[in-house]
Amino acid sequence: MNIVEDSPFLASIMRQSALCDELKYDLSCELYRMSTFSTFPMNAPVSERSLARAGFYYMGVQDKVKCFSCGLTLDNWQPGDNAMEKHKQLYPSCSFVQRMLSVNNLGLSSRSAFSPSIANSLSPSLHSMALSPSLEQVGYFSGSFSSFPQDPVTTRAAEDLPFLSPKLHNPSMRTEDARLRTFHSWPLTFLSPTDLAKAGLYYLGTADKVACFTCGGQLCNWEPKDNAVSEHRRHYPNCPFVENLIRDQQSFNVSNVSMQTHEARVKTFINWPTRIPVQPEQLADAGFYYVGRNDDVKCFCCDGGLRCWESGDDPWIEHAKWFPRCEYLLRVKGREFVSQIQARFPHLLEQLLSTSDPPVDENLDPPIIRFEPGESRSEDAIMMNTPVVKAALEMGFSRRLIKQTVQSKILATGENYKTVNDLVSDLLTAEDEKIEEEKEKQLEEVASDDLYLIQKNRMALFQRLTCVLPILGSLLSAKVITELEHDVIKQKTQIPLQARELIDTILVKGNEAASIFRNCLRDCDPVLYKDLFVEKTIKYVPTEDVSGLPMEEQLRRLQEERTCKVCMDKEVSIVFIPCGHLVVCKECAPSLRKCPICRGTIKGTVRTFLS
C-alpha cells in the first residue's frame, strides 16, 4: 500500500464542460463517490463499493483513490486489503472515519448509500440539490448501485473457465454469441435459440440436432415443453459445463425472477407500440422486458430501465453503455464486449456533464469548481474544429446547439459528422424540438404556476412552513391525498419533518394539490403566502450543522426520509435519469413520466439498494 500524490482527474473532467463556468458537486455523498468508479479497474483486489463506503473516490489513474474528508490518497491495493481498516490505520483522526465508527456502534450499516455526516440533512432526493443532477446521473448510469457481487463475475463461456479448456469438444463454440449465430436456420418456434445457446448448445444445421461445445453430447427430437438446460443435464449429467452452469445459476442474483427466461420477456411485448423502431425480440435477447407503458423496458437482472428508443439503437450496446456491471450482460456478452463498448464511449461522463440541463435552483451553496482563464479544452477544440462544424457555424447556427448536437452524435455512434447536410438536418430538427420544448414548458408554467413556485422554493418551504395540519386537512377533504398519506405525515415527530413530507407530496400530486396549498396558506400564514405567491421568492438560510445532533436523532431523520413520496409506505429505491432524484419505490416509479421534484422528463431509471 503506497501513499501517493494527488491527481487533477475529477477537476479535468469538470473542465471539459464548456456549457457553464461552474459545476456543483459533493463528494461527501456515497452515491456520488460510487459514480466516480465507472472506469475503476475490474481486476482490482478491492471492490468499488467498499472503497466508496470507506470515504474514497476514484482519481482516474490505475487504482488510485482519495478520501473526500481528510485527503488521504492511496493506491497499489493488495488482495485482502480492507479499505476502512486501511483508512482508520493510516489516518485515524479523519472525521469521516470517526463518524462511521460512531454510526456502526449504533447499528447503522455502513452499507448505506448516504454518508452519515450528511444523512440527516438529505432530502429524499439524496441531496440532488446539493449535487448537480448532471453529476449524480453518471453514477446511476454506471449501474454501480445494484446488488451485484463484489467480486468480478465470470461468464459461462469456457474462456473464463480455464479448467475446462483442455476438455472442450468444440473450442470455436465456447462463447454464447458464437453458438447463437449457428441458429440462423433453426426450424423450431417453441424452443428459443437463446435458451439453447445459454445451455451450451449450438446448432448442427440438420433437423433439430444440437451439440454441446464442451462434452460433445448431441440432442434432437425436441418437444414443446422441453427445457434446454434440464435436457442437457438429464442426458449428460457429467458435462463440466452443465455442472458449472447449475452452480452458476444458484448464485445468479436477479431482480425479477419471473423474467429470467427469454420466452417470458418476449410475452411482455404483446402491446409494444408498433412505432418504436426496436424489435421486442432484440430487447428480450438483451435481457429487457416491457413494463407496459410507452417504450419503457427494464432488465430482469440489474433492474436498469431505459426508454426513448431511437432508430439504430442496439439493445446490447445500450445495456453495456449504461449498465456495464449487469451480471446477465457480463455472462452473455462477456467482459471483452462490455470493455469494447465502454472504450468506444470513453468520455461518456464528460459529455453527459456538458449536455445535461442546469441543476434546479434549490438555493444551496455546495463546493464549486471554477474554470480558470485560459484553461485548455483540447477535446472540445478538436470536436468543434472540423470543416463540417465550421460550415455550420458560418451558417449562423448557435455554437451551443452545434456542440450539443455533435456530442449527441458522438455519444450515439462514436464518431463526428462527416457531411454538412447531415449536421444541418439534425440541427434543424434540434431547433424544432427545442422550440416545442419551450412551448410545452411555458404552457406548463402558466398552467401550474403555483406548482412551479412551490418546486422552486422547496428547500425554503421546509424551513418556513409551520401550518402543516390545516393544509393536510384540506387536502384530505378534497380527496387529493388518502387517509394513509394524511396519517403518515401527521405522525411525523417534528414540524420541519411534516413540512418536508407535505411539500414533496404536493409536488407529486400536482396542480390540484398546489392550488389547495395556496388557498390554505393565504388564510393560515399570510406573510409566507405573500413571500411565495406575490413576491415569488423565499430566502433559504442554510440550516445548522446537524452532525452535532445525537446519532440516534441522525439515524431517525435518515429513516424518515426514505419513504416513497407516492405511496407513503414503501422505501425509496428508484433513481430517475437524468435528474438523479430518489423519491419513489419500484412499484410507483413506472406510473411517472416526469420527476415529481424537478418536473423533468424521466428518460431512464436505475434501482438502488439502501441498507
Coordinates of C-alpha atoms in Angstrom, one line a residue:
M1 CA 0.0 0.0 0.0
N2 CA 1.5 3.3 -1.0
I3 CA 0.5 6.8 -0.1
V4 CA 0.7 8.8 -3.4
E5 CA 0.5 12.2 -4.8
D6 CA -2.8 14.0 -5.6
S7 CA -4.4 14.0 -9.1
P8 CA -6.4 16.5 -11.0
F9 CA -8.6 13.8 -12.6
L10 CA -12.0 15.0 -11.3
A11 CA -11.2 18.6 -12.0
S12 CA -10.1 17.8 -15.5
I13 CA -13.4 16.1 -16.1
M14 CA -15.3 19.1 -14.9
R15 CA -13.2 21.4 -17.1
Q16 CA -14.3 19.6 -20.2
S17 CA -17.8 21.0 -19.8
A18 CA -17.9 24.2 -21.9
L19 CA -21.6 25.0 -21.3
C20 CA -21.2 26.5 -17.9
D21 CA -18.4 28.1 -15.9
E22 CA -19.3 26.3 -12.6
L23 CA -20.2 22.8 -11.6
K24 CA -21.5 21.9 -8.2
Y25 CA -20.8 18.6 -6.5
D26 CA -20.5 17.0 -3.1
L27 CA -18.1 14.1 -2.6
S28 CA -19.5 13.5 0.9
C29 CA -22.4 11.7 -0.7
E30 CA -21.6 8.0 -1.1
L31 CA -23.7 7.7 -4.2
Y32 CA -21.6 10.3 -5.9
R33 CA -18.3 8.8 -4.8
M34 CA -19.5 5.4 -6.3
S35 CA -20.2 7.1 -9.6
T36 CA -16.6 8.1 -9.9
F37 CA -15.6 4.4 -10.1
S38 CA -17.2 3.8 -13.5
T39 CA -13.7 3.2 -15.0
F40 CA -12.1 1.6 -12.0
P41 CA -10.0 -1.5 -13.0
M42 CA -12.2 -4.6 -12.9
N43 CA -9.3 -6.7 -11.7
A44 CA -8.6 -4.6 -8.7
P45 CA -8.5 -6.7 -5.5
V46 CA -10.9 -4.4 -3.6
S47 CA -14.4 -3.5 -4.7
E48 CA -15.6 -0.1 -5.7
R49 CA -18.4 -0.4 -3.2
S50 CA -16.1 -0.9 -0.2
L51 CA -13.9 1.9 -1.3
A52 CA -16.8 4.4 -1.7
R53 CA -18.2 3.2 1.6
A54 CA -14.9 3.9 3.3
G55 CA -15.0 7.5 2.1
F56 CA -12.8 7.2 -1.1
Y57 CA -13.5 8.4 -4.6
Y58 CA -11.6 7.3 -7.7
M59 CA -9.0 9.6 -9.2
G60 CA -8.9 8.0 -12.7
V61 CA -5.4 6.6 -12.5
Q62 CA -4.8 2.9 -12.1
D63 CA -6.3 2.1 -8.7
K64 CA -5.7 5.4 -7.0
V65 CA -8.4 6.7 -4.6
K66 CA -8.7 9.7 -2.3
C67 CA -10.7 10.4 0.9
F68 CA -13.1 13.3 0.4
S69 CA -12.7 14.3 4.0
C70 CA -9.1 14.0 5.1
G71 CA -7.5 13.9 1.7
L72 CA -5.7 10.6 2.3
T73 CA -4.6 9.2 -1.1
L74 CA -3.9 5.5 -1.6
D75 CA -3.1 3.1 -4.4
N76 CA -1.5 -0.3 -5.1
W77 CA -4.2 -2.2 -3.3
Q78 CA -3.4 -5.8 -2.5
P79 CA -5.6 -8.9 -2.0
G80 CA -7.0 -9.0 1.5
D81 CA -6.9 -5.2 2.0
N82 CA -9.8 -3.7 3.9
A83 CA -10.5 -0.1 2.8
M84 CA -12.0 1.1 6.0
E85 CA -9.3 -0.6 8.1
K86 CA -6.5 1.0 6.0
H87 CA -8.3 4.3 6.3
K88 CA -8.6 4.0 10.0
Q89 CA -5.0 2.8 10.4
L90 CA -3.3 5.5 8.2
Y91 CA -5.5 8.4 9.2
P92 CA -7.3 7.6 12.5
S93 CA -8.2 11.3 13.1
C94 CA -10.2 11.6 9.9
S95 CA -13.6 13.0 10.8
F96 CA -15.4 10.7 8.4
V97 CA -13.8 7.6 9.9
Q98 CA -14.7 8.8 13.4
R99 CA -18.4 9.3 12.3
M100 CA -18.5 5.9 10.6
L101 CA -17.3 4.2 13.8
S102 CA -19.9 6.0 15.8
V103 CA -22.7 5.1 13.4
N104 CA -21.6 1.5 13.3
N105 CA -21.7 1.4 17.1
L106 CA -25.3 2.4 16.9
G107 CA -26.1 -0.4 14.4
L108 CA -26.5 1.8 11.3
S109 CA -25.0 -0.3 8.5
S110 CA -22.0 1.3 6.7
R111 CA -23.6 -0.1 3.5
S112 CA -26.0 2.9 3.5
A113 CA -25.9 4.9 0.3
F114 CA -25.8 8.0 2.5
S115 CA -22.7 9.5 4.1
P116 CA -23.5 9.7 7.9
S117 CA -22.2 13.2 8.0
I118 CA -25.0 14.5 5.8
A119 CA -27.6 11.7 6.0
N120 CA -29.7 13.7 8.4
S121 CA -29.9 16.7 6.2
L122 CA -30.5 15.0 2.9
S123 CA -33.9 15.3 1.3
P124 CA -35.4 12.1 -0.3
S125 CA -33.6 13.1 -3.5
L126 CA -30.2 12.2 -2.0
H127 CA -29.4 15.9 -1.8
S128 CA -29.5 16.2 -5.5
M129 CA -30.0 19.9 -4.8
A130 CA -26.5 19.9 -3.4
L131 CA -25.2 17.7 -6.2
S132 CA -25.6 18.8 -9.7
P133 CA -28.0 16.3 -11.2
S134 CA -25.7 16.0 -14.2
L135 CA -23.0 14.7 -11.9
E136 CA -25.3 12.3 -10.0
Q137 CA -26.7 10.7 -13.0
V138 CA -23.3 9.3 -14.1
G139 CA -23.2 7.0 -11.1
Y140 CA -26.7 5.9 -11.8
F141 CA -25.9 5.1 -15.4
S142 CA -22.9 3.0 -14.3
G143 CA -25.2 0.6 -12.5
S144 CA -22.9 0.7 -9.5
F145 CA -25.7 0.7 -7.0
S146 CA -27.4 -2.6 -7.9
S147 CA -26.8 -5.6 -5.6
F148 CA -24.2 -7.3 -7.7
P149 CA -21.5 -9.5 -6.1
Q150 CA -18.4 -7.5 -5.2
D151 CA -16.1 -10.0 -6.9
P152 CA -15.9 -9.8 -10.7
V153 CA -18.5 -12.2 -12.2
T154 CA -17.5 -14.7 -14.8
T155 CA -19.3 -15.6 -17.9
R156 CA -20.5 -19.1 -18.7
A157 CA -18.1 -19.1 -21.6
A158 CA -15.3 -21.6 -21.3
E159 CA -12.6 -19.0 -21.9
D160 CA -13.4 -17.9 -18.3
L161 CA -13.3 -21.5 -17.1
P162 CA -9.6 -22.4 -17.7
F163 CA -10.0 -25.8 -16.0
L164 CA -12.5 -26.7 -18.8
S165 CA -10.3 -25.6 -21.7
P166 CA -8.4 -28.8 -22.3
K167 CA -11.7 -30.8 -22.4
L168 CA -13.6 -28.6 -24.9
H169 CA -15.2 -30.7 -27.7
N170 CA -15.5 -27.6 -30.0
P171 CA -13.5 -24.6 -28.7
S172 CA -14.8 -22.4 -31.5
M173 CA -18.3 -22.5 -29.9
R174 CA -17.1 -21.6 -26.4
T175 CA -18.9 -18.2 -26.4
E176 CA -22.6 -17.9 -26.2
D177 CA -22.6 -15.4 -29.1
A178 CA -20.8 -17.9 -31.4
R179 CA -23.3 -20.6 -30.5
L180 CA -26.2 -18.3 -31.1
R181 CA -25.0 -17.4 -34.6
T182 CA -25.4 -21.1 -35.6
F183 CA -29.2 -21.0 -35.2
H184 CA -29.9 -18.7 -38.2
S185 CA -31.9 -21.6 -39.9
W186 CA -33.3 -23.1 -36.7
P187 CA -36.6 -24.8 -37.6
L188 CA -38.4 -24.8 -34.2
T189 CA -40.5 -21.9 -32.9
F190 CA -41.3 -23.3 -29.4
L191 CA -37.7 -23.6 -28.3
S192 CA -35.6 -20.4 -28.3
P193 CA -32.1 -20.4 -29.8
T194 CA -31.1 -18.1 -27.0
D195 CA -32.0 -20.7 -24.3
L196 CA -30.2 -23.4 -26.2
A197 CA -27.1 -21.3 -26.6
K198 CA -27.2 -20.5 -22.9
A199 CA -27.3 -24.2 -22.2
G200 CA -24.0 -24.6 -24.0
L201 CA -25.6 -26.0 -27.2
Y202 CA -25.0 -25.0 -30.8
Y203 CA -27.0 -26.0 -34.0
L204 CA -25.5 -28.7 -36.3
G205 CA -27.6 -27.5 -39.2
T206 CA -29.8 -30.6 -39.7
A207 CA -33.3 -31.1 -38.4
D208 CA -33.3 -30.0 -34.8
K209 CA -30.0 -31.5 -33.8
V210 CA -27.7 -29.6 -31.4
A211 CA -24.4 -30.4 -29.7
C212 CA -22.6 -29.3 -26.6
F213 CA -19.4 -27.4 -27.2
T214 CA -17.8 -28.9 -24.0
C215 CA -18.8 -32.5 -23.8
G216 CA -19.8 -33.0 -27.4
G217 CA -23.2 -34.6 -26.5
Q218 CA -25.9 -34.3 -29.1
L219 CA -29.6 -33.8 -28.6
C220 CA -32.6 -33.8 -31.0
N221 CA -36.3 -34.6 -31.3
W222 CA -37.2 -31.7 -29.1
E223 CA -40.8 -31.4 -27.7
P224 CA -42.7 -28.2 -26.8
K225 CA -42.3 -28.4 -23.0
D226 CA -38.6 -29.3 -23.1
N227 CA -36.1 -27.2 -21.2
A228 CA -32.7 -26.9 -22.8
V229 CA -30.7 -27.0 -19.5
S230 CA -32.7 -29.7 -18.0
E231 CA -32.4 -32.0 -21.0
H232 CA -28.7 -31.3 -21.3
R233 CA -28.3 -32.2 -17.6
R234 CA -30.5 -35.3 -17.9
H235 CA -28.7 -36.8 -20.8
Y236 CA -25.2 -35.7 -20.0
P237 CA -25.1 -35.2 -16.2
N238 CA -21.3 -35.3 -16.1
C239 CA -20.8 -32.5 -18.6
P240 CA -18.4 -29.9 -16.9
F241 CA -20.3 -27.0 -18.5
V242 CA -23.7 -28.2 -17.1
E243 CA -22.2 -28.7 -13.7
N244 CA -20.7 -25.2 -13.7
L245 CA -23.9 -23.8 -15.1
I246 CA -26.0 -25.2 -12.3
R247 CA -23.6 -23.9 -9.7
D248 CA -23.6 -20.5 -11.5
Q249 CA -27.4 -20.2 -11.6
Q250 CA -27.6 -20.9 -7.9
S251 CA -25.6 -17.8 -7.2
F252 CA -27.0 -15.7 -10.0
N253 CA -28.7 -12.7 -8.4
V254 CA -31.6 -11.3 -10.4
S255 CA -34.1 -8.5 -9.8
N256 CA -37.1 -10.1 -11.4
V257 CA -37.1 -13.9 -11.3
S258 CA -40.2 -14.3 -13.3
M259 CA -38.5 -12.6 -16.3
Q260 CA -35.4 -14.9 -16.3
T261 CA -36.4 -16.8 -19.5
H262 CA -36.3 -15.3 -23.0
E263 CA -39.9 -16.5 -23.6
A264 CA -41.3 -14.8 -20.5
R265 CA -39.7 -11.5 -21.6
V266 CA -41.0 -11.7 -25.2
K267 CA -44.5 -12.3 -23.9
T268 CA -44.5 -8.9 -22.1
F269 CA -44.2 -7.1 -25.5
I270 CA -47.7 -8.1 -26.7
N271 CA -48.8 -4.4 -26.6
W272 CA -45.4 -3.0 -27.6
P273 CA -46.1 0.2 -29.8
T274 CA -45.5 -0.6 -33.4
R275 CA -44.0 2.9 -34.0
I276 CA -41.0 2.0 -31.8
P277 CA -38.0 1.2 -34.2
V278 CA -36.5 -1.5 -31.9
Q279 CA -38.0 -5.0 -32.1
P280 CA -39.2 -6.9 -29.0
E281 CA -37.0 -9.9 -29.9
Q282 CA -33.9 -7.8 -29.7
L283 CA -34.8 -6.3 -26.4
A284 CA -35.7 -9.6 -24.9
D285 CA -32.4 -11.1 -26.1
A286 CA -30.6 -8.3 -24.3
G287 CA -32.4 -9.1 -21.0
F288 CA -35.2 -6.4 -21.2
Y289 CA -38.9 -6.9 -20.7
Y290 CA -41.7 -4.4 -21.4
V291 CA -43.3 -2.7 -18.3
G292 CA -46.4 -1.9 -20.3
R293 CA -46.0 1.9 -20.6
N294 CA -44.8 3.9 -23.6
D295 CA -41.5 2.3 -24.6
D296 CA -40.2 1.7 -21.1
V297 CA -38.2 -1.5 -20.6
K298 CA -36.3 -2.9 -17.7
C299 CA -33.5 -5.5 -17.3
F300 CA -34.7 -8.6 -15.4
C301 CA -31.2 -8.9 -13.8
C302 CA -29.9 -5.4 -12.9
D303 CA -33.3 -3.7 -12.9
G304 CA -31.8 -0.9 -15.1
G305 CA -34.5 0.9 -17.0
L306 CA -34.3 2.5 -20.5
R307 CA -36.8 4.4 -22.7
C308 CA -37.0 6.8 -25.7
W309 CA -35.6 4.2 -28.1
E310 CA -34.5 5.5 -31.5
S311 CA -33.8 4.1 -34.9
G312 CA -30.5 2.3 -35.0
D313 CA -30.3 1.6 -31.2
D314 CA -28.8 -1.7 -30.4
P315 CA -30.2 -3.0 -27.0
W316 CA -27.0 -4.9 -26.2
I317 CA -24.9 -1.8 -26.8
E318 CA -27.2 0.4 -24.8
H319 CA -27.2 -2.2 -22.0
A320 CA -23.4 -2.2 -21.9
K321 CA -23.1 1.6 -22.2
W322 CA -25.4 2.4 -19.2
F323 CA -25.2 -0.7 -17.1
P324 CA -21.8 -2.2 -17.6
R325 CA -21.8 -4.2 -14.4
C326 CA -25.0 -6.1 -15.1
E327 CA -24.4 -9.7 -14.3
Y328 CA -26.5 -11.0 -17.1
L329 CA -24.8 -8.7 -19.6
L330 CA -21.4 -9.9 -18.5
R331 CA -22.3 -13.6 -18.6
V332 CA -23.9 -13.5 -22.1
K333 CA -21.7 -11.0 -23.9
G334 CA -18.5 -11.3 -21.9
R335 CA -16.2 -8.8 -20.3
E336 CA -14.5 -8.1 -23.6
F337 CA -17.7 -6.9 -25.3
V338 CA -18.5 -4.6 -22.4
S339 CA -15.0 -3.2 -22.3
Q340 CA -15.1 -2.5 -26.0
I341 CA -18.4 -0.6 -25.6
Q342 CA -17.0 1.3 -22.6
A343 CA -13.8 2.1 -24.6
R344 CA -16.0 3.3 -27.5
F345 CA -17.5 5.9 -25.3
P346 CA -14.6 6.8 -23.1
H347 CA -15.8 10.3 -22.4
L348 CA -19.5 9.4 -21.7
L349 CA -19.3 11.1 -18.3
E350 CA -17.9 14.3 -19.6
Q351 CA -20.4 14.5 -22.5
L352 CA -23.3 14.0 -20.1
L353 CA -21.9 16.7 -17.8
S354 CA -21.7 19.2 -20.7
T355 CA -25.1 18.4 -22.3
S356 CA -27.3 18.0 -19.3
D357 CA -29.7 20.7 -18.2
P358 CA -28.5 23.2 -15.5
P359 CA -29.4 22.0 -12.0
V360 CA -32.7 23.1 -10.4
D361 CA -32.1 26.1 -8.2
E362 CA -32.5 24.9 -4.6
N363 CA -30.7 27.9 -3.0
L364 CA -27.9 25.7 -1.9
D365 CA -24.3 26.6 -1.6
P366 CA -22.2 23.5 -2.1
P367 CA -18.5 23.4 -3.1
I368 CA -17.7 24.8 -6.5
I369 CA -15.1 24.0 -9.2
R370 CA -14.3 27.1 -11.4
F371 CA -12.7 27.2 -14.8
E372 CA -9.5 29.3 -14.7
P373 CA -8.9 31.8 -17.5
G374 CA -7.0 30.3 -20.4
E375 CA -7.5 26.7 -19.4
S376 CA -7.3 24.4 -22.5
R377 CA -10.3 22.3 -23.5
S378 CA -8.4 20.3 -26.2
E379 CA -11.2 17.7 -26.8
D380 CA -13.8 20.4 -27.3
A381 CA -11.4 22.2 -29.7
I382 CA -10.9 19.1 -31.8
M383 CA -14.6 18.3 -31.8
M384 CA -15.6 21.8 -32.9
N385 CA -12.8 22.4 -35.3
T386 CA -13.8 20.1 -38.2
P387 CA -14.7 21.6 -41.6
V388 CA -18.3 20.3 -41.2
V389 CA -18.8 22.1 -37.9
K390 CA -17.1 25.3 -39.2
A391 CA -19.5 25.3 -42.1
A392 CA -22.5 25.1 -39.8
L393 CA -21.1 27.9 -37.6
E394 CA -20.8 30.1 -40.7
M395 CA -24.4 29.4 -41.5
G396 CA -25.3 31.1 -38.2
F397 CA -26.3 28.2 -36.1
S398 CA -25.8 28.6 -32.3
R399 CA -22.4 27.3 -31.2
R400 CA -24.0 25.8 -28.1
L401 CA -26.7 24.0 -30.2
I402 CA -24.0 22.7 -32.6
K403 CA -21.9 21.4 -29.7
Q404 CA -24.9 19.6 -28.1
T405 CA -25.8 18.0 -31.4
V406 CA -22.3 16.9 -32.2
Q407 CA -21.9 15.4 -28.7
S408 CA -25.1 13.5 -29.1
K409 CA -23.8 12.2 -32.4
I410 CA -20.6 11.1 -30.9
L411 CA -22.4 9.6 -27.9
A412 CA -24.7 7.5 -30.2
T413 CA -22.3 6.5 -32.9
G414 CA -18.8 7.1 -31.6
E415 CA -17.9 9.4 -34.5
N416 CA -18.4 13.1 -35.6
Y417 CA -20.5 14.3 -38.5
K418 CA -18.9 13.6 -41.9
T419 CA -21.2 15.8 -44.1
V420 CA -22.6 19.3 -43.7
N421 CA -26.1 18.1 -44.9
D422 CA -26.3 15.5 -42.0
L423 CA -25.3 18.1 -39.4
V424 CA -27.6 20.8 -40.7
S425 CA -30.5 18.3 -40.9
D426 CA -30.0 17.3 -37.3
L427 CA -29.5 21.0 -36.2
L428 CA -32.9 21.9 -37.8
T429 CA -34.5 19.0 -36.1
A430 CA -32.9 20.0 -32.8
E431 CA -34.1 23.6 -33.2
D432 CA -37.7 22.4 -33.8
E433 CA -37.6 20.2 -30.8
K434 CA -36.2 23.0 -28.7
I435 CA -39.0 25.3 -29.8
E436 CA -41.6 22.6 -28.9
E437 CA -40.0 22.0 -25.6
E438 CA -40.0 25.7 -24.8
K439 CA -43.7 26.0 -25.8
E440 CA -44.5 23.0 -23.6
K441 CA -42.6 24.4 -20.7
Q442 CA -44.3 27.8 -21.0
L443 CA -47.7 26.1 -21.1
E444 CA -46.9 24.0 -18.1
E445 CA -45.6 27.0 -16.1
V446 CA -48.7 29.0 -17.0
A447 CA -51.0 26.1 -16.1
S448 CA -49.1 25.2 -12.9
D449 CA -47.5 28.5 -11.7
D450 CA -48.3 27.5 -8.1
L451 CA -46.6 24.2 -8.5
Y452 CA -43.6 25.8 -10.1
L453 CA -43.2 28.3 -7.3
I454 CA -43.5 25.5 -4.7
Q455 CA -40.9 23.4 -6.5
K456 CA -38.6 26.4 -6.9
N457 CA -38.7 27.3 -3.2
R458 CA -38.9 23.8 -1.9
M459 CA -36.0 23.9 0.4
A460 CA -37.0 27.3 1.9
L461 CA -40.5 26.0 2.5
F462 CA -39.1 23.1 4.5
Q463 CA -37.9 25.8 6.9
R464 CA -40.7 28.4 6.8
L465 CA -43.9 26.3 6.7
T466 CA -45.5 25.8 10.1
C467 CA -49.2 25.5 9.4
V468 CA -49.0 21.9 8.2
L469 CA -52.1 20.3 9.8
P470 CA -54.7 22.7 8.3
I471 CA -53.3 22.2 4.8
L472 CA -53.2 18.4 5.4
G473 CA -56.9 18.5 6.4
S474 CA -57.9 20.5 3.3
L475 CA -56.0 18.1 1.0
L476 CA -57.7 15.1 2.7
S477 CA -61.2 16.7 2.4
A478 CA -60.7 17.3 -1.3
K479 CA -59.6 13.7 -1.6
V480 CA -56.3 14.8 -3.1
I481 CA -54.4 12.6 -0.6
T482 CA -55.5 9.4 1.1
E483 CA -56.1 8.9 4.8
L484 CA -52.9 6.8 4.9
E485 CA -50.9 9.7 3.4
H486 CA -52.5 12.1 5.8
D487 CA -51.7 9.9 8.8
V488 CA -48.1 9.3 7.7
I489 CA -47.3 13.0 7.6
K490 CA -49.3 13.8 10.7
Q491 CA -47.4 11.2 12.7
K492 CA -44.0 12.9 12.0
T493 CA -42.5 13.9 15.3
Q494 CA -41.4 17.5 14.3
I495 CA -43.0 20.2 12.2
P496 CA -40.0 20.6 9.8
L497 CA -40.3 16.9 9.0
Q498 CA -44.1 17.3 8.5
A499 CA -43.4 20.2 6.2
R500 CA -40.8 18.3 4.2
E501 CA -43.2 15.4 3.6
L502 CA -46.1 17.7 2.8
I503 CA -44.3 19.7 0.2
D504 CA -42.9 16.6 -1.5
T505 CA -46.4 15.1 -1.5
I506 CA -47.9 18.2 -3.1
L507 CA -45.2 18.1 -5.8
V508 CA -46.1 14.5 -6.5
K509 CA -49.9 15.2 -6.6
G510 CA -49.6 18.1 -9.0
N511 CA -51.7 21.2 -9.8
E512 CA -54.8 20.5 -7.7
A513 CA -52.8 20.0 -4.6
A514 CA -50.8 23.1 -5.3
S515 CA -53.9 25.2 -5.7
I516 CA -55.3 23.9 -2.4
F517 CA -52.0 24.6 -0.7
R518 CA -52.1 28.2 -2.0
N519 CA -55.6 28.9 -0.7
C520 CA -54.9 27.4 2.7
L521 CA -51.6 29.2 3.1
R522 CA -53.3 32.6 2.4
D523 CA -55.5 32.0 5.4
C524 CA -53.1 30.4 7.9
D525 CA -49.8 32.2 7.1
P526 CA -50.4 35.5 5.2
V527 CA -46.7 36.5 5.5
L528 CA -45.4 33.3 3.9
Y529 CA -48.2 33.5 1.3
K530 CA -47.1 36.9 0.2
D531 CA -43.4 35.9 0.0
L532 CA -44.2 32.8 -2.0
F533 CA -47.1 33.8 -4.3
V534 CA -46.8 37.6 -4.5
E535 CA -43.0 38.3 -4.2
K536 CA -42.4 34.8 -5.6
T537 CA -39.3 34.1 -3.7
I538 CA -38.3 32.9 -0.3
K539 CA -34.8 33.3 1.1
Y540 CA -33.3 30.0 2.1
V541 CA -31.0 30.0 5.1
P542 CA -28.6 27.1 5.4
T543 CA -29.5 25.0 8.4
E544 CA -27.4 24.3 11.4
D545 CA -24.7 21.6 11.2
V546 CA -26.7 18.6 12.3
S547 CA -23.6 16.5 12.7
G548 CA -23.6 17.6 16.3
L549 CA -27.0 16.1 16.9
P550 CA -27.2 12.8 18.8
M551 CA -26.6 9.9 16.5
E552 CA -30.0 8.4 17.3
E553 CA -31.6 11.6 16.0
Q554 CA -29.5 11.5 12.8
L555 CA -30.5 7.9 12.3
R556 CA -34.2 8.6 12.9
R557 CA -34.1 11.5 10.4
L558 CA -32.4 9.3 7.8
Q559 CA -35.1 6.7 8.2
E560 CA -37.9 9.4 7.9
E561 CA -36.5 10.4 4.5
R562 CA -36.6 7.0 2.9
T563 CA -40.3 6.8 2.4
C564 CA -41.8 6.8 -1.1
K565 CA -43.4 10.1 -1.8
V566 CA -46.2 8.5 -3.9
C567 CA -47.5 5.6 -1.8
M568 CA -46.0 6.9 1.5
D569 CA -45.4 3.3 2.5
K570 CA -42.5 1.5 0.9
E571 CA -38.8 2.6 0.9
V572 CA -37.5 4.7 -2.0
S573 CA -35.4 2.6 -4.4
I574 CA -35.6 4.1 -7.9
V575 CA -33.3 6.8 -9.2
F576 CA -34.6 8.8 -12.1
I577 CA -32.3 9.5 -15.1
P578 CA -31.1 12.2 -15.9
C579 CA -32.2 14.3 -12.9
G580 CA -30.9 11.8 -10.2
H581 CA -33.8 12.2 -7.8
L582 CA -34.6 9.3 -5.5
V583 CA -38.1 9.8 -4.2
V584 CA -40.2 6.7 -5.1
C585 CA -40.3 3.0 -4.7
K586 CA -40.1 0.5 -7.5
E587 CA -43.8 -0.1 -7.5
C588 CA -44.7 3.5 -8.0
A589 CA -42.0 4.6 -10.4
P590 CA -43.5 3.1 -13.6
S591 CA -46.5 5.3 -13.4
L592 CA -44.5 8.5 -13.6
R593 CA -43.3 10.3 -16.8
K594 CA -41.9 13.3 -15.0
C595 CA -39.9 13.6 -11.8
P596 CA -42.2 14.9 -9.0
I597 CA -39.5 17.0 -7.6
C598 CA -37.9 18.8 -10.6
R599 CA -40.7 18.1 -13.2
G600 CA -38.0 16.9 -15.6
T601 CA -38.8 14.2 -18.1
I602 CA -37.7 10.8 -16.9
K603 CA -35.6 9.1 -19.6
G604 CA -34.5 6.1 -17.6
T605 CA -34.4 4.5 -14.2
V606 CA -31.9 2.6 -12.1
R607 CA -32.8 0.7 -9.0
T608 CA -30.8 1.4 -5.8
F609 CA -30.4 -0.7 -2.7
L610 CA -30.2 1.2 0.6
S611 CA -29.3 -0.8 3.6

